[in-house]
C-alpha cells in the first residue's frame, strides 16, 4: 500500500479555495470516494505521486463547486442549445484525436481549447488565469516526460477532447492513465454515467455563456468526441 489520500481532506482543501460547500449527498462525492479508495489501496503511490493526485483532485472539486454555484445562479446556462456538427468516436490509438483536430480546422466549427478542457470553470472573482496555468502545466509535463507528447501532443490553444470534462464528476478513465486503479476501473466500466455527461455539456455551455457567445440552433459548433453526450442529453439540447 502506498501513500494514503482522504476524501475529507481533499474536500476541506477545495472548500478553502472559494468557501463553497458541497451539497449533502452529492452523487459525485460517492465517485470521488471510490477513486480515492482505489488510489490509496491499489495505486502504490509514493509521497510525490500522492501529493500530485491530491492537488489535482482538490482543483477538480473546487472547480466543481464553483460550476454548481454559477449554474445555480444562472439557470439560463443549462437552457442554451449546444449544436454539434461532428461526433468522432473510435477505439483508442485509432486516429480519433487526429481526425478530431482535423475537423476542428473548419472555420465554422467551434472547438474546446486545451486550456478550457483543463480548467473549464472560470473564477468567481479576480483575473482569469486558466490559460496561463495550462501553459505552465504543459511546460512542466514536457520537462518531466517529453516522450509523452509523441503519444498525445498538447498545446494550450489547440483543440482538445471533451472527455477531460468528465473528471469533474470523477467518472473518467483519465485518472487511470498515470497509476493502476483496478477497482475504480471496474466501477467505471460497469456503471452508467449519464449525469457526468450532462454535467460535461453544462461545462461547455458555461464557457460559451461566460464569453457572451450566442448559441443559435443549427450553427456549426463543437466537434464532440463522444456520442454519449448526445444520448445523455436525450437529444434535446445537443443538436
Tab-separated table of C-alpha atoms in Angstrom:
chain	number	residue	atom	x	y	z
A	1	UNK	CA	0.000	0.000	0.000
A	2	UNK	CA	1.322	3.432	-0.909
A	3	UNK	CA	0.642	6.905	0.420
A	4	UNK	CA	-2.898	7.486	1.670
A	5	UNK	CA	-5.393	10.047	0.396
A	6	UNK	CA	-8.533	11.072	2.288
A	7	UNK	CA	-11.760	12.436	0.840
A	8	UNK	CA	-12.449	14.678	3.838
A	9	UNK	CA	-9.016	16.280	3.489
A	10	UNK	CA	-9.446	16.801	-0.266
A	11	UNK	CA	-12.897	18.340	0.140
A	12	UNK	CA	-11.742	20.572	3.005
A	13	UNK	CA	-8.875	21.918	0.905
A	14	UNK	CA	-11.256	22.524	-2.006
A	15	UNK	CA	-13.766	24.312	0.228
A	16	UNK	CA	-10.976	26.620	1.376
A	17	UNK	CA	-10.378	27.823	-2.201
A	18	UNK	CA	-13.678	29.709	-2.611
A	19	UNK	CA	-15.514	28.995	0.637
A	20	UNK	CA	-18.088	26.826	-1.160
A	21	UNK	CA	-19.569	23.674	0.366
A	22	UNK	CA	-20.762	20.565	-1.496
A	23	UNK	CA	-24.424	19.669	-1.201
A	24	UNK	CA	-25.221	16.897	1.265
A	25	UNK	CA	-25.288	13.572	-0.532
A	26	UNK	CA	-23.974	14.966	-3.819
A	27	UNK	CA	-23.675	11.932	-6.159
A	28	UNK	CA	-20.200	12.887	-7.318
A	29	UNK	CA	-18.912	12.521	-3.748
A	30	UNK	CA	-19.533	8.783	-3.994
A	31	UNK	CA	-17.490	8.590	-7.190
A	32	UNK	CA	-14.720	10.610	-5.553
A	33	UNK	CA	-14.747	8.208	-2.597
A	34	UNK	CA	-14.302	5.214	-4.907
A	35	UNK	CA	-11.472	6.925	-6.766
A	36	UNK	CA	-9.634	7.944	-3.601
A	37	UNK	CA	-10.008	4.497	-2.027
A	38	UNK	CA	-8.660	2.831	-5.156
A	39	UNK	CA	-5.744	5.266	-5.381
A	40	UNK	CA	-4.851	4.795	-1.714
A	41	UNK	CA	-5.082	1.000	-1.622
A	42	UNK	CA	-4.116	-0.087	-5.148
A	43	UNK	CA	-2.064	2.561	-6.947
A	44	UNK	CA	1.105	2.230	-4.853
A	45	UNK	CA	1.633	5.987	-4.875
A	46	UNK	CA	4.817	7.369	-3.364
A	47	UNK	CA	4.629	10.655	-1.473
A	48	UNK	CA	5.192	12.776	-4.576
A	49	UNK	CA	2.576	10.900	-6.565
A	50	UNK	CA	0.063	11.164	-3.740
A	51	UNK	CA	0.637	14.896	-3.457
A	52	UNK	CA	0.193	15.355	-7.204
A	53	UNK	CA	-3.080	13.416	-7.177
A	54	UNK	CA	-4.286	15.284	-4.096
A	55	UNK	CA	-3.592	18.634	-5.756
A	56	UNK	CA	-5.412	17.544	-8.921
A	57	UNK	CA	-8.455	16.317	-7.010
A	58	UNK	CA	-8.587	19.475	-4.886
A	59	UNK	CA	-8.626	21.565	-8.067
A	60	UNK	CA	-11.361	19.420	-9.615
A	61	UNK	CA	-13.553	19.588	-6.505
A	62	UNK	CA	-13.068	23.361	-6.203
A	63	UNK	CA	-13.985	23.825	-9.869
A	64	UNK	CA	-16.997	21.529	-9.493
A	65	UNK	CA	-18.282	23.580	-6.550
A	66	UNK	CA	-17.717	26.823	-8.442
A	67	UNK	CA	-19.539	25.491	-11.507
A	68	UNK	CA	-22.514	24.425	-9.415
A	69	UNK	CA	-22.779	27.942	-7.975
A	70	UNK	CA	-22.613	29.569	-11.418
A	71	UNK	CA	-25.105	27.126	-12.922
A	72	UNK	CA	-27.458	27.512	-9.971
A	73	UNK	CA	-27.371	31.308	-10.082
A	74	UNK	CA	-27.819	31.493	-13.855
A	75	UNK	CA	-30.493	28.997	-14.878
A	76	UNK	CA	-30.350	30.172	-18.485
A	77	UNK	CA	-26.964	28.477	-18.938
A	78	UNK	CA	-28.479	24.996	-18.894
A	79	UNK	CA	-31.130	26.100	-21.408
A	80	UNK	CA	-28.584	27.062	-24.043
A	81	UNK	CA	-28.656	24.828	-27.130
A	82	UNK	CA	-25.374	23.115	-27.904
A	83	UNK	CA	-25.390	22.497	-31.669
A	84	UNK	CA	-23.000	19.834	-32.931
A	85	UNK	CA	-21.690	19.341	-36.440
A	86	UNK	CA	-19.359	16.391	-35.908
A	87	UNK	CA	-19.203	13.477	-33.485
A	88	UNK	CA	-15.988	11.439	-33.601
A	89	UNK	CA	-15.906	8.033	-31.924
A	90	UNK	CA	-13.495	5.131	-32.148
A	91	UNK	CA	-11.048	2.881	-30.356
A	92	UNK	CA	-8.050	4.333	-28.546
A	93	UNK	CA	-4.957	4.859	-30.728
A	94	UNK	CA	-7.053	4.511	-33.888
A	95	UNK	CA	-6.608	8.083	-35.115
A	96	UNK	CA	-9.632	9.724	-33.484
A	97	UNK	CA	-7.556	12.548	-31.991
A	98	UNK	CA	-6.051	13.361	-35.388
A	99	UNK	CA	-9.484	13.310	-37.031
A	100	UNK	CA	-10.979	15.435	-34.249
A	101	UNK	CA	-8.270	18.064	-34.667
A	102	UNK	CA	-8.553	17.970	-38.444
A	103	UNK	CA	-12.312	18.583	-38.313
A	104	UNK	CA	-11.741	21.376	-35.815
A	105	UNK	CA	-9.814	23.264	-38.514
A	106	UNK	CA	-13.161	24.020	-40.174
A	107	UNK	CA	-13.653	27.765	-39.572
A	108	UNK	CA	-17.371	27.170	-38.998
A	109	UNK	CA	-16.743	24.789	-36.099
A	110	UNK	CA	-16.118	25.989	-32.563
A	111	UNK	CA	-13.758	23.697	-30.634
A	112	UNK	CA	-12.818	23.304	-26.999
A	113	UNK	CA	-9.266	24.634	-26.482
A	114	UNK	CA	-6.963	22.697	-24.193
A	115	UNK	CA	-6.873	25.404	-21.536
A	116	UNK	CA	-10.664	25.212	-21.174
A	117	UNK	CA	-10.570	21.410	-21.183
A	118	UNK	CA	-8.060	21.500	-18.320
A	119	UNK	CA	-9.887	24.253	-16.406
A	120	UNK	CA	-13.471	24.637	-17.697
A	121	UNK	CA	-14.762	26.727	-14.797
A	122	UNK	CA	-13.952	30.460	-14.666
A	123	UNK	CA	-13.102	32.132	-11.361
A	124	UNK	CA	-15.900	33.769	-9.397
A	125	UNK	CA	-13.800	36.902	-8.920
A	126	UNK	CA	-10.426	38.241	-9.983
A	127	UNK	CA	-8.413	37.670	-13.153
A	128	UNK	CA	-8.961	34.589	-15.285
A	129	UNK	CA	-5.578	32.836	-15.305
A	130	UNK	CA	-6.734	29.476	-16.638
A	131	UNK	CA	-4.877	29.728	-19.938
A	132	UNK	CA	-1.568	30.696	-18.349
A	133	UNK	CA	-1.975	27.974	-15.730
A	134	UNK	CA	-2.397	25.478	-18.572
A	135	UNK	CA	0.652	26.798	-20.430
A	136	UNK	CA	2.704	26.364	-17.251
A	137	UNK	CA	1.302	22.871	-16.600
A	138	UNK	CA	2.048	21.682	-20.134
A	139	UNK	CA	5.587	23.009	-19.926
A	140	UNK	CA	6.100	21.184	-16.624
A	141	UNK	CA	4.820	17.959	-18.201
A	142	UNK	CA	7.111	18.471	-21.177
A	143	UNK	CA	10.135	18.819	-18.908
A	144	UNK	CA	9.149	15.770	-16.850
A	145	UNK	CA	8.313	13.424	-19.750
A	146	UNK	CA	8.923	14.846	-23.226
A	147	UNK	CA	8.280	11.475	-24.892
A	148	UNK	CA	4.651	11.518	-23.724
A	149	UNK	CA	3.885	14.271	-26.222
A	150	UNK	CA	4.575	11.876	-29.081
A	151	UNK	CA	1.513	9.905	-27.957
A	152	UNK	CA	-0.800	12.874	-27.418
A	153	UNK	CA	0.586	16.345	-28.258
A	154	UNK	CA	-0.612	19.163	-26.019
A	155	UNK	CA	-0.884	22.874	-26.680
A	156	UNK	CA	-2.894	25.324	-24.586
A	157	UNK	CA	-4.746	26.724	-27.602
A	158	UNK	CA	-5.134	23.524	-29.632
A	159	UNK	CA	-8.415	21.567	-29.868
A	160	UNK	CA	-8.821	19.073	-27.055
A	161	UNK	CA	-11.201	16.252	-26.272
A	162	UNK	CA	-14.249	16.930	-24.115
A	163	UNK	CA	-13.517	13.696	-22.224
A	164	UNK	CA	-11.450	15.850	-19.858
A	165	UNK	CA	-14.685	17.382	-18.567
A	166	UNK	CA	-15.821	14.051	-17.133
A	167	UNK	CA	-13.137	14.417	-14.475
A	168	UNK	CA	-15.294	16.976	-12.654
A	169	UNK	CA	-17.789	14.186	-11.975
A	170	UNK	CA	-14.939	11.812	-11.046
A	171	UNK	CA	-16.079	9.394	-13.745
A	172	UNK	CA	-13.163	9.381	-16.157
A	173	UNK	CA	-10.659	6.886	-17.500
A	174	UNK	CA	-8.061	9.656	-17.429
A	175	UNK	CA	-7.412	9.066	-13.741
A	176	UNK	CA	-6.073	5.585	-14.529
A	177	UNK	CA	-3.572	6.748	-17.139
A	178	UNK	CA	-0.891	7.528	-14.565
A	179	UNK	CA	-1.440	4.784	-11.980
A	180	UNK	CA	-3.247	1.426	-11.647
A	181	UNK	CA	-6.792	1.750	-10.285
A	182	UNK	CA	-8.370	-1.696	-10.817
A	183	UNK	CA	-11.394	-1.376	-8.529
A	184	UNK	CA	-12.138	2.144	-9.775
A	185	UNK	CA	-11.836	0.951	-13.382
A	186	UNK	CA	-14.208	-1.925	-12.657
A	187	UNK	CA	-16.774	0.509	-11.283
A	188	UNK	CA	-16.227	2.909	-14.178
A	189	UNK	CA	-16.791	0.248	-16.820
A	190	UNK	CA	-19.911	-1.253	-15.224
A	191	UNK	CA	-21.788	1.916	-14.243
A	192	UNK	CA	-23.912	4.282	-16.327
A	193	UNK	CA	-22.680	7.864	-16.260
A	194	UNK	CA	-25.450	9.967	-17.828
A	195	UNK	CA	-25.180	12.586	-15.066
A	196	UNK	CA	-21.460	13.004	-15.736
A	197	UNK	CA	-22.076	13.538	-19.456
A	198	UNK	CA	-24.856	16.030	-18.754
A	199	UNK	CA	-22.574	17.974	-16.436
A	200	UNK	CA	-19.810	17.940	-19.059
A	201	UNK	CA	-22.241	19.503	-21.539
A	202	UNK	CA	-23.140	22.104	-18.925
A	203	UNK	CA	-19.446	22.973	-18.599
A	204	UNK	CA	-19.316	23.582	-22.360
A	205	UNK	CA	-22.363	25.840	-22.061
A	206	UNK	CA	-20.813	27.638	-19.107
A	207	UNK	CA	-17.793	28.688	-21.142
A	208	UNK	CA	-19.955	29.925	-24.021
A	209	UNK	CA	-22.120	31.883	-21.595
A	210	UNK	CA	-19.022	33.319	-19.921
A	211	UNK	CA	-17.789	34.966	-23.129
A	212	UNK	CA	-21.281	36.012	-24.230
A	213	UNK	CA	-21.286	33.810	-27.296
A	214	UNK	CA	-24.746	33.486	-28.812
A	215	UNK	CA	-25.939	29.893	-29.111
A	216	UNK	CA	-28.006	29.615	-32.293
A	217	UNK	CA	-29.601	26.249	-33.134
A	218	UNK	CA	-28.103	24.928	-36.353
A	219	UNK	CA	-24.881	26.931	-36.021
A	220	UNK	CA	-21.832	24.759	-36.721
A	221	UNK	CA	-20.251	24.154	-33.355
A	222	UNK	CA	-18.372	21.684	-31.212
A	223	UNK	CA	-16.579	18.721	-32.770
A	224	UNK	CA	-17.534	16.456	-29.868
A	225	UNK	CA	-15.553	13.319	-29.133
A	226	UNK	CA	-18.320	11.289	-27.524
A	227	UNK	CA	-21.659	10.101	-28.791
A	228	UNK	CA	-22.785	9.531	-25.205
A	229	UNK	CA	-23.030	13.274	-24.654
A	230	UNK	CA	-25.916	13.350	-27.096
A	231	UNK	CA	-27.526	10.267	-25.584
A	232	UNK	CA	-27.187	11.629	-22.063
A	233	UNK	CA	-28.910	14.842	-23.064
A	234	UNK	CA	-31.818	12.993	-24.587
A	235	UNK	CA	-31.129	14.799	-27.857
A	236	UNK	CA	-32.895	17.938	-26.583
A	237	UNK	CA	-30.107	20.491	-26.435
A	238	UNK	CA	-27.252	18.799	-28.259
A	239	UNK	CA	-28.367	19.246	-31.838
